[in-house]
Amino acid sequence: MSLPELPFAPSLCLIGGHWVAAQNKETLDLTNPSDGTGLAAIARGTAVDIDAAVAAAHTARADVWGRSTAAERGRLLMRIGQLVKENAETLAQLEALDVGKPLTQARNDVTALARYMEFYGSAADKVHGETIPYLDGYTVYTLREAYGVTGHIVPWNYPMQIIGRSVGAALAMGNACVLKPAEEACLTALAFADLAMQAGLPDGVLNVVPGLGAEAGAALAGHPDIQHVSFTGSVNTGRLVQTAAAQNVVPVTLELGGKSPQLVFADADLNAALPFLVNAGIQNAGQTCSASSRILVERSVYNEVTDRMSAAYTQMRAAPALEDASLGPLISARQKEIVTDFLKQGADLPTAAQGQIATDAPGHYVAPTLIAEVPPDHTLAQDEIFGPVQVLIPFDSEEEALAIANNTKYGLVASVWSQNGARQMRLAKQLKAGQVFLNNYGAGGGVELPFGGTGHSGHGREKGFEALFHFSQLKTVAALHG
Ligand code: NAD
């Protein structure tokens, strides 16, 4: 299927308010993961384009954005949110075609993007410093200030949501931004920037340079005139980004991967749990940083949970994004190869159930797969698969469940299914995770809820009010007046 009509050319970068070709005039091809057809050519930006974008952002900060009031920034973000809502269907179609995610999920991402603009728009003028009681004769107060120019490197799996949460918070605090979307899927990043310009965002406040990670991404991460880097992606790239930013001694927010568990106790309400157990692993074909890829189940209900999850799996269909089935294809042939390789490593484990691939389209489809009796130290229980694969692990006690849950290098999200309030409170404290859910998973993804990891899942927090503190810094002013 061809793209909806767009008011911008996808082969260009947005720099200083102008749509321009990459200086080398080169492009990269975007393909539709649902059927392998060509979607669009995007710019292959490189270091010179990043230089131009960073310079434009500094000019915009100096001329207008740095002088804007918080209320003005807030109103602008709200206007962008309004335009996102008015263009919701186009954005959802673009995301579905580009990422391969079912249309309903793409529509949810648009709603989230609009909510981020509303949330950070309405929060922009609510962040302030404080006065500090100090020695006699002094008045001491703090000012919360923008960093300056922030760099945003985002992956392909949830472009709109990740742009909303990081660029939204950064703009609200008065930063000007340079955004490097993923080379696999970047159409909604461009469309969002176009809507921001239509809403009246001054030239140069948001710049977008598509390109390869090793070229445009690396240039942005290590740019000497960037004052903060927000990175969402894999652990290996996160290390490179943090190392590059360290050369300029600038702070980095790393939102990386996960191996997030759900702990199902015998006293859980299984009817309530079941949809969360399955959907949290299969949403976006499992290509979700906070996917719940490990299901830990108390042994007395292990067979029942296995049977009921298996029944749900056998109903699942993988099909092109616009057919809006349970799941779409994976993003690329490479991602399919990675997931297939993991499945081969688990070939001697019992496959509890598989869904179907319900299309002949030459996309990168993998049948959703549930694997039973997985030893906690097996690679399938330790490593991020980033595909539609969940593993079941039985446990015999709360202590054992906790030990298994915490025994990976990650720590992004966890959930506990139990009616026992004391157990819920204990585990909420003891689980290694940036978010813990009690008798749910994900809480509907609320933009209000701070999000981020521990361990190899990263550091720093995005989403919620907390993100505003991560995209600003504190200055202390001490006046001696006698
Ligand atoms: P990736 O690290 O390969 O790419 C992410 C981004 O980094 C892309 O824009 C890419 O172009 C860029 N990049 C690549 N090499 C770079 C370099 N040397 N310097 C700077 N930038 C570079 O990740 P991916 O495979 O696209 O995404 C999947 C990973 O992202 C998974 O591990 C997933 O868990 C993680 N993820 C995390 C979150 C979160 O919020 N914690 C959200 C989504 C995805």
Coordinates of C-alpha atoms and ligand atoms in Angstrom, one line a residue:
M1 CA 0.0 0.0 0.0
S2 CA 1.3 3.5 -0.8
L3 CA 1.7 6.3 1.7
P4 CA -1.0 8.8 2.5
E5 CA -0.5 12.2 0.9
L6 CA 2.0 14.1 3.0
P7 CA 2.6 17.9 3.2
F8 CA 6.4 17.3 3.3
A9 CA 8.9 15.3 1.4
P10 CA 10.1 12.3 3.5
S11 CA 13.5 12.4 1.8
L12 CA 14.4 15.6 3.5
C13 CA 15.7 16.7 6.9
L14 CA 14.2 19.6 8.9
I15 CA 16.9 22.0 9.9
G16 CA 16.3 25.5 11.1
G17 CA 12.7 25.4 10.0
H18 CA 13.6 24.4 6.4
W19 CA 13.1 21.1 4.7
V20 CA 16.5 20.3 3.1
A21 CA 18.3 17.4 1.6
A22 CA 21.2 15.8 3.4
Q23 CA 24.3 17.6 2.2
N24 CA 25.6 14.4 0.5
K25 CA 22.2 14.2 -1.3
E26 CA 22.1 10.5 -0.4
T27 CA 19.0 8.7 0.7
L28 CA 18.1 5.4 2.4
D29 CA 15.1 3.2 1.5
L30 CA 12.3 2.5 4.0
T31 CA 10.5 -0.7 3.4
N32 CA 7.1 -1.8 4.6
P33 CA 7.7 -4.7 7.0
S34 CA 4.3 -6.1 6.3
D35 CA 5.1 -7.0 2.6
G36 CA 8.6 -5.9 1.9
T37 CA 7.6 -3.2 -0.6
G38 CA 9.4 0.1 -0.8
L39 CA 7.7 2.9 1.2
A40 CA 9.8 6.0 0.8
A41 CA 13.3 7.3 0.6
I42 CA 14.6 9.1 3.6
A43 CA 17.6 11.4 4.0
R44 CA 20.9 9.8 4.9
G45 CA 22.0 12.6 7.2
T46 CA 25.6 12.6 8.4
A47 CA 27.8 14.6 10.7
V48 CA 27.6 17.8 8.6
D49 CA 23.8 17.8 8.8
I50 CA 24.0 17.2 12.5
D51 CA 26.4 20.2 12.8
A52 CA 23.9 22.3 10.9
A53 CA 21.0 21.1 13.1
V54 CA 22.8 21.8 16.3
A55 CA 23.8 25.2 15.1
A56 CA 20.2 26.0 14.1
A57 CA 19.0 24.9 17.5
H58 CA 21.5 27.2 19.3
T59 CA 20.4 30.1 17.2
A60 CA 16.7 29.4 18.0
R61 CA 17.5 29.2 21.7
A62 CA 19.4 32.5 21.6
D63 CA 16.8 34.3 19.5
V64 CA 13.5 33.1 20.7
W65 CA 13.1 29.9 22.6
G66 CA 15.4 30.8 25.4
R67 CA 13.4 34.0 25.9
S68 CA 10.0 32.4 25.8
T69 CA 7.9 32.2 28.9
A70 CA 6.9 28.8 30.3
A71 CA 3.2 29.6 29.6
E72 CA 4.0 30.4 25.9
R73 CA 5.8 27.1 25.5
G74 CA 3.0 25.3 27.2
R75 CA 0.4 26.8 24.9
L76 CA 2.5 25.8 21.8
L77 CA 2.8 22.2 23.0
M78 CA -1.0 22.1 23.5
R79 CA -1.5 23.4 20.0
I80 CA 0.8 20.7 18.6
G81 CA -1.2 18.1 20.6
Q82 CA -4.4 19.4 19.0
L83 CA -2.9 19.1 15.5
V84 CA -1.8 15.6 16.3
K85 CA -5.4 14.7 17.2
E86 CA -6.7 16.4 14.0
N87 CA -4.2 14.3 11.9
A88 CA -4.6 11.1 14.0
E89 CA -5.6 8.8 11.2
T90 CA -2.8 9.8 8.9
L91 CA -0.3 9.4 11.7
A92 CA -1.7 6.0 12.6
Q93 CA -1.5 4.8 9.0
L94 CA 2.1 6.1 8.6
E95 CA 3.1 4.3 11.8
A96 CA 1.3 1.0 10.8
L97 CA 3.0 1.0 7.4
D98 CA 6.4 2.0 8.6
V99 CA 6.7 -0.1 11.8
G100 CA 4.3 -3.0 10.8
K101 CA 2.2 -2.6 13.9
P102 CA -1.5 -3.3 13.8
L103 CA -3.6 -0.2 13.1
T104 CA -5.3 -0.2 16.5
Q105 CA -1.9 -0.2 18.3
A106 CA -0.7 2.6 16.0
R107 CA -3.9 4.6 16.9
N108 CA -3.1 4.1 20.6
D109 CA 0.4 5.5 19.9
V110 CA -1.1 8.7 18.3
T111 CA -3.3 9.1 21.4
A112 CA -0.3 8.8 23.6
L113 CA 1.6 11.4 21.5
A114 CA -1.2 13.9 21.8
R115 CA -1.4 13.2 25.6
Y116 CA 2.3 13.9 26.0
M117 CA 1.9 17.3 24.3
E118 CA -1.1 18.1 26.6
F119 CA 0.7 16.8 29.7
Y120 CA 3.9 18.6 29.1
G121 CA 2.1 21.6 27.7
S122 CA 0.1 22.0 30.9
A123 CA 3.1 21.2 33.1
A124 CA 5.5 23.7 31.5
D125 CA 4.6 26.6 33.8
K126 CA 4.3 24.4 37.0
V127 CA 8.0 23.7 37.4
H128 CA 9.9 26.1 39.6
G129 CA 12.7 26.5 42.0
E130 CA 12.4 27.0 45.8
T131 CA 13.7 29.2 48.6
I132 CA 16.1 27.6 51.1
P133 CA 16.3 28.8 54.7
Y134 CA 20.0 29.6 55.3
L135 CA 22.3 31.8 57.4
D136 CA 21.1 35.1 58.8
G137 CA 21.6 37.8 56.2
Y138 CA 21.2 35.5 53.2
T139 CA 18.4 34.8 50.8
V140 CA 18.9 31.6 48.9
Y141 CA 16.8 30.3 46.1
T142 CA 17.0 27.9 43.2
L143 CA 16.3 28.4 39.5
R144 CA 15.4 25.5 37.3
E145 CA 16.9 26.1 33.8
A146 CA 17.0 24.4 30.5
Y147 CA 20.2 22.6 29.5
G148 CA 20.3 24.3 26.1
V149 CA 20.3 22.0 23.1
T150 CA 19.3 18.4 23.7
G151 CA 19.9 15.4 21.4
H152 CA 17.2 12.7 21.1
I153 CA 18.1 9.4 19.5
V154 CA 15.0 7.1 19.2
P155 CA 14.4 3.6 18.0
W156 CA 11.8 2.2 15.5
N157 CA 9.4 0.4 17.7
Y158 CA 7.4 3.2 19.2
P159 CA 8.6 6.4 17.4
M160 CA 5.6 8.6 18.3
Q161 CA 5.5 7.6 22.0
I162 CA 9.2 8.0 22.5
I163 CA 9.4 11.3 20.7
G164 CA 6.4 12.5 22.7
R165 CA 7.9 11.7 26.1
S166 CA 11.4 13.0 25.4
V167 CA 11.0 15.8 23.0
G168 CA 7.8 16.9 24.8
A169 CA 9.5 17.2 28.1
A170 CA 12.6 18.8 26.7
L171 CA 10.7 21.5 24.8
A172 CA 8.5 22.3 27.8
M173 CA 11.6 23.1 29.8
G174 CA 12.9 25.5 27.1
N175 CA 15.5 23.3 25.4
A176 CA 15.8 23.3 21.6
C177 CA 16.0 19.8 20.2
V178 CA 17.8 17.8 17.5
L179 CA 16.1 14.5 16.8
K180 CA 17.7 11.5 15.1
P181 CA 14.9 9.0 14.3
A182 CA 15.6 5.3 13.5
E183 CA 16.6 4.4 9.9
E184 CA 14.1 1.6 9.9
A185 CA 11.0 3.8 10.6
C186 CA 11.0 7.5 10.8
L187 CA 8.0 8.8 8.9
T188 CA 6.0 9.8 12.0
A189 CA 9.0 11.7 13.4
L190 CA 9.0 13.8 10.2
A191 CA 5.2 14.2 10.3
F192 CA 5.3 15.2 13.9
A193 CA 8.0 17.9 13.2
D194 CA 5.8 19.2 10.3
L195 CA 2.8 19.5 12.6
A196 CA 4.9 21.3 15.2
M197 CA 5.9 23.8 12.6
Q198 CA 2.3 24.2 11.5
A199 CA 1.4 24.8 15.2
G200 CA 3.9 27.7 15.2
L201 CA 7.0 26.2 16.8
P202 CA 9.7 28.7 15.9
D203 CA 12.3 27.7 13.3
G204 CA 15.1 25.7 14.6
V205 CA 13.5 24.7 18.0
L206 CA 13.0 21.2 16.7
N207 CA 15.3 19.8 14.0
V208 CA 15.1 16.3 12.6
V209 CA 18.0 14.5 10.9
P210 CA 17.3 11.0 9.7
G211 CA 20.2 8.8 8.9
L212 CA 22.2 5.7 10.0
G213 CA 23.0 5.2 13.7
A214 CA 26.8 5.0 13.1
E215 CA 26.7 8.2 11.1
A216 CA 24.0 10.7 12.2
G217 CA 23.4 9.0 15.6
A218 CA 27.1 8.9 16.6
A219 CA 27.6 12.4 15.4
L220 CA 24.7 13.6 17.6
A221 CA 25.7 11.6 20.7
G222 CA 29.3 13.0 20.6
H223 CA 28.5 16.5 19.4
P224 CA 30.5 19.0 21.5
D225 CA 27.6 21.6 21.4
I226 CA 24.9 19.3 22.8
Q227 CA 24.2 19.7 26.5
H228 CA 22.1 16.6 27.1
V229 CA 21.5 13.3 25.3
S230 CA 18.3 11.2 25.5
F231 CA 18.8 7.7 24.0
T232 CA 16.3 4.9 23.7
G233 CA 17.5 1.7 22.1
S234 CA 19.7 -1.3 22.7
V235 CA 22.2 -1.8 25.5
N236 CA 25.2 -2.0 23.1
T237 CA 24.3 1.3 21.4
G238 CA 23.5 2.8 24.8
R239 CA 27.1 2.1 25.9
L240 CA 28.5 3.8 22.8
V241 CA 26.2 6.8 23.3
Q242 CA 27.2 7.2 26.9
T243 CA 30.8 6.9 26.1
A244 CA 30.5 9.5 23.3
A245 CA 28.6 11.9 25.6
A246 CA 31.2 11.4 28.4
Q247 CA 33.8 13.0 26.2
N248 CA 31.8 16.2 26.4
V249 CA 30.8 15.6 30.1
V250 CA 27.1 15.9 29.4
P251 CA 24.3 13.9 31.1
V252 CA 22.6 11.0 29.3
T253 CA 19.3 9.4 29.8
L254 CA 19.4 5.8 28.7
E255 CA 16.2 3.9 28.1
L256 CA 17.3 0.4 27.2
G257 CA 15.9 -3.1 27.0
G258 CA 14.3 -5.5 29.5
K259 CA 13.4 -9.0 30.4
S260 CA 10.4 -8.0 32.5
P261 CA 8.6 -10.7 34.6
Q262 CA 5.1 -11.2 35.7
L263 CA 4.8 -13.2 39.0
V264 CA 1.6 -15.2 39.2
F265 CA 0.7 -16.6 42.6
A266 CA -1.8 -19.3 43.3
D267 CA -4.2 -16.8 45.0
A268 CA -4.3 -14.5 41.9
D269 CA -7.5 -13.7 40.0
L270 CA -6.5 -15.6 36.9
N271 CA -9.5 -14.3 34.9
A272 CA -8.2 -10.8 35.4
A273 CA -4.6 -11.7 34.9
L274 CA -4.9 -13.7 31.7
P275 CA -5.3 -10.9 29.1
F276 CA -2.4 -9.0 30.7
L277 CA -0.1 -12.0 30.8
V278 CA -0.5 -12.6 27.1
N279 CA -0.9 -9.0 25.7
A280 CA 2.1 -7.6 27.6
G281 CA 4.3 -10.1 25.7
I282 CA 2.7 -9.9 22.2
Q283 CA 1.9 -6.2 21.8
N284 CA 3.9 -4.8 18.8
A285 CA 5.0 -8.4 18.1
G286 CA 7.0 -8.4 21.3
Q287 CA 9.1 -5.5 20.1
T288 CA 8.5 -3.5 23.2
C289 CA 11.2 -2.6 25.7
S290 CA 8.8 -3.2 28.6
A291 CA 7.4 -6.4 27.0
S292 CA 6.7 -9.1 29.6
S293 CA 8.7 -11.9 28.2
R294 CA 8.9 -14.0 31.4
I295 CA 5.8 -15.4 33.1
L296 CA 6.7 -16.9 36.5
V297 CA 3.9 -19.1 37.9
E298 CA 3.4 -20.8 41.3
R299 CA 3.5 -24.5 40.7
S300 CA 0.0 -25.3 42.0
V301 CA -1.5 -23.1 39.2
Y302 CA 1.2 -23.6 36.6
N303 CA -0.7 -26.1 34.5
E304 CA -3.9 -24.0 34.5
V305 CA -2.0 -20.9 33.5
T306 CA -0.1 -22.8 30.8
D307 CA -3.3 -24.2 29.4
R308 CA -5.2 -20.9 29.4
M309 CA -2.3 -18.9 27.9
S310 CA -1.9 -21.7 25.3
A311 CA -5.6 -21.4 24.3
A312 CA -5.0 -17.6 23.8
Y313 CA -1.9 -18.2 21.7
T314 CA -3.6 -20.6 19.4
Q315 CA -6.2 -17.9 18.6
M316 CA -3.5 -15.4 17.6
R317 CA -2.8 -14.4 14.0
A318 CA 0.1 -12.5 12.6
A319 CA -0.9 -10.5 9.5
P320 CA -0.1 -7.2 7.7
A321 CA -0.5 -4.2 9.9
L322 CA -3.5 -2.8 8.1
E323 CA -5.4 -6.0 8.7
D324 CA -5.2 -5.1 12.3
A325 CA -4.7 -8.7 13.6
S326 CA -3.3 -9.7 16.9
L327 CA 0.2 -8.9 15.7
G328 CA 2.0 -7.7 12.6
P329 CA 5.5 -8.6 11.2
L330 CA 8.8 -7.9 12.8
I331 CA 10.5 -4.8 11.7
S332 CA 13.2 -6.4 9.5
A333 CA 14.7 -9.5 8.1
R334 CA 17.5 -9.0 10.6
Q335 CA 15.1 -8.9 13.6
K336 CA 13.4 -12.0 12.3
E337 CA 16.7 -13.8 12.1
I338 CA 17.6 -12.8 15.7
V339 CA 14.2 -14.1 17.0
T340 CA 14.4 -17.3 15.0
D341 CA 17.9 -17.9 16.3
F342 CA 16.6 -17.6 19.9
L343 CA 13.9 -20.1 19.1
K344 CA 16.5 -22.6 17.7
Q345 CA 18.3 -22.3 21.0
G346 CA 15.1 -23.3 22.8
A347 CA 14.3 -26.2 20.4
D348 CA 14.7 -28.8 23.1
L349 CA 12.2 -27.1 25.5
P350 CA 8.5 -27.9 25.3
T351 CA 6.6 -25.4 23.1
A352 CA 3.3 -25.0 24.9
A353 CA 1.5 -23.3 22.0
Q354 CA 2.0 -21.3 18.8
G355 CA -0.3 -18.9 16.9
Q356 CA -0.5 -18.7 13.2
I357 CA 1.0 -16.7 10.4
A358 CA -2.1 -15.8 8.5
T359 CA -0.7 -14.3 5.4
D360 CA 1.3 -15.2 2.3
A361 CA 2.8 -11.6 2.2
P362 CA 6.6 -11.6 2.1
G363 CA 6.9 -9.7 5.3
H364 CA 9.1 -10.6 8.4
Y365 CA 6.5 -12.7 10.2
V366 CA 7.2 -15.0 13.2
A367 CA 4.4 -17.1 14.8
P368 CA 3.8 -16.1 18.4
T369 CA 5.3 -18.8 20.5
L370 CA 4.9 -19.8 24.2
I371 CA 7.6 -22.0 25.7
A372 CA 7.1 -24.0 28.9
E373 CA 9.4 -25.2 31.7
V374 CA 12.2 -22.8 30.8
P375 CA 15.1 -23.0 33.3
P376 CA 15.7 -19.5 34.8
D377 CA 19.3 -19.5 33.6
H378 CA 18.5 -20.4 30.0
T379 CA 19.2 -17.8 27.3
L380 CA 15.5 -17.6 26.6
A381 CA 14.9 -16.6 30.2
Q382 CA 17.8 -14.2 30.5
D383 CA 18.2 -12.3 27.2
E384 CA 15.9 -9.9 25.5
I385 CA 14.4 -11.6 22.4
F386 CA 12.4 -8.6 21.1
G387 CA 9.9 -10.8 19.3
P388 CA 6.6 -12.6 20.0
V389 CA 8.0 -15.1 22.4
Q390 CA 7.1 -15.6 26.1
V391 CA 8.6 -18.2 28.5
L392 CA 6.9 -19.9 31.4
I393 CA 8.9 -20.6 34.5
P394 CA 7.4 -22.5 37.5
F395 CA 8.3 -21.5 41.1
D396 CA 7.5 -23.0 44.6
S397 CA 7.7 -20.0 47.0
E398 CA 7.7 -16.3 47.1
E399 CA 11.4 -16.3 47.9
E400 CA 12.2 -18.4 44.8
A401 CA 9.9 -16.2 42.6
L402 CA 11.7 -13.1 43.7
A403 CA 15.1 -14.6 43.2
I404 CA 14.2 -15.7 39.7
A405 CA 12.6 -12.3 38.8
N406 CA 15.6 -10.3 40.0
N407 CA 18.2 -12.6 38.4
T408 CA 18.7 -11.0 35.0
K409 CA 21.0 -8.1 34.1
Y410 CA 17.8 -6.0 33.4
G411 CA 15.4 -4.2 35.6
L412 CA 12.7 -2.3 33.7
V413 CA 9.2 -3.4 34.7
A414 CA 7.7 -6.2 36.8
S415 CA 4.2 -7.2 38.0
V416 CA 2.7 -9.2 40.8
W417 CA -0.6 -11.1 40.6
S418 CA -1.8 -11.9 44.1
Q419 CA -4.6 -11.1 46.4
N420 CA -2.2 -10.9 49.4
G421 CA -1.7 -7.3 50.2
A422 CA 1.4 -7.9 52.4
R423 CA 3.0 -9.9 49.6
Q424 CA 2.2 -7.1 47.1
M425 CA 3.9 -4.5 49.3
R426 CA 7.0 -6.7 50.1
L427 CA 7.6 -7.5 46.4
A428 CA 6.9 -4.0 45.2
K429 CA 9.9 -3.0 47.4
Q430 CA 12.1 -6.0 46.5
L431 CA 11.7 -6.3 42.8
K432 CA 14.5 -4.9 40.7
A433 CA 12.5 -2.6 38.3
G434 CA 11.8 1.0 37.5
Q435 CA 8.0 0.3 37.5
V436 CA 6.1 -2.4 39.5
F437 CA 2.5 -3.1 38.8
L438 CA 0.2 -4.9 41.3
N439 CA -2.6 -6.9 39.7
N440 CA -2.1 -5.3 36.3
Y441 CA 0.7 -4.7 33.8
G442 CA 1.5 -1.3 32.3
A443 CA -1.4 0.6 33.9
G444 CA -2.4 1.5 30.3
G445 CA 0.9 3.1 29.6
G446 CA 0.0 6.4 31.3
V447 CA 2.1 9.4 30.2
E448 CA 1.9 10.6 33.9
L449 CA 3.9 7.6 35.2
P450 CA 7.7 8.0 35.5
F451 CA 9.5 5.3 33.5
G452 CA 13.0 4.0 33.2
G453 CA 15.2 1.2 34.3
T454 CA 17.8 -0.1 36.7
G455 CA 20.8 -2.2 35.7
H456 CA 21.2 -2.8 32.0
S457 CA 17.7 -1.3 31.4
G458 CA 19.3 2.1 31.7
H459 CA 19.2 5.1 34.0
G460 CA 17.3 8.4 34.2
R461 CA 13.6 8.7 34.0
E462 CA 11.3 9.8 31.2
K463 CA 7.5 10.3 31.3
G464 CA 5.5 12.0 34.1
F465 CA 6.5 15.1 35.9
E466 CA 9.8 13.5 36.8
A467 CA 11.1 13.9 33.2
L468 CA 10.9 17.7 33.5
F469 CA 13.7 17.5 36.1
H470 CA 15.8 15.3 33.9
F471 CA 15.6 17.8 31.0
S472 CA 16.5 20.8 33.2
Q473 CA 19.2 21.6 35.7
L474 CA 19.2 23.5 39.0
K475 CA 21.1 26.7 39.7
T476 CA 21.4 27.9 43.3
V477 CA 21.5 31.7 43.9
A478 CA 22.7 32.9 47.3
A479 CA 22.3 36.6 48.1
L480 CA 24.1 38.1 51.1
H481 CA 22.3 41.3 52.0
G482 CA 22.9 41.6 55.7
Ligands
NAD1 P1 19.5 0.5 18.4 O1 20.3 0.7 19.6 O2 20.1 -0.3 17.3 O3 19.0 1.8 17.7 C1 18.3 2.8 18.4 C2 18.7 4.2 17.8 O4 20.1 4.4 18.0 C3 18.4 4.3 16.3 O5 18.0 5.6 16.0 C4 19.8 4.1 15.7 O6 20.0 4.7 14.5 C5 20.7 4.7 16.7 N1 22.1 4.3 16.7 C6 22.6 3.1 16.3 N2 23.9 3.1 16.4 C7 24.3 4.3 17.0 C8 25.5 4.8 17.4 N3 26.7 4.2 17.3 N4 25.5 6.1 18.0 C9 24.3 6.7 18.2 N5 23.2 6.3 17.8 C10 23.1 5.0 17.2 O7 18.2 -0.2 18.9 P2 17.0 -0.9 18.1 O8 17.4 -2.3 17.7 O9 16.6 0.0 17.0 O10 15.9 -0.9 19.3 C11 15.7 -2.0 20.0 C12 16.2 -1.8 21.4 O11 15.6 -0.6 22.0 C13 15.7 -2.9 22.3 O12 16.8 -3.3 23.1 C14 14.6 -2.3 23.2 O13 14.4 -2.9 24.4 C15 15.1 -0.9 23.3 N6 14.0 0.0 23.6 C16 13.9 0.6 24.8 C17 12.9 1.4 25.2 C18 12.8 2.0 26.6 O14 12.0 2.9 26.8 N7 13.5 1.5 27.6 C19 11.9 1.7 24.3 C20 12.0 1.2 23.0 C21 13.1 0.3 22.7

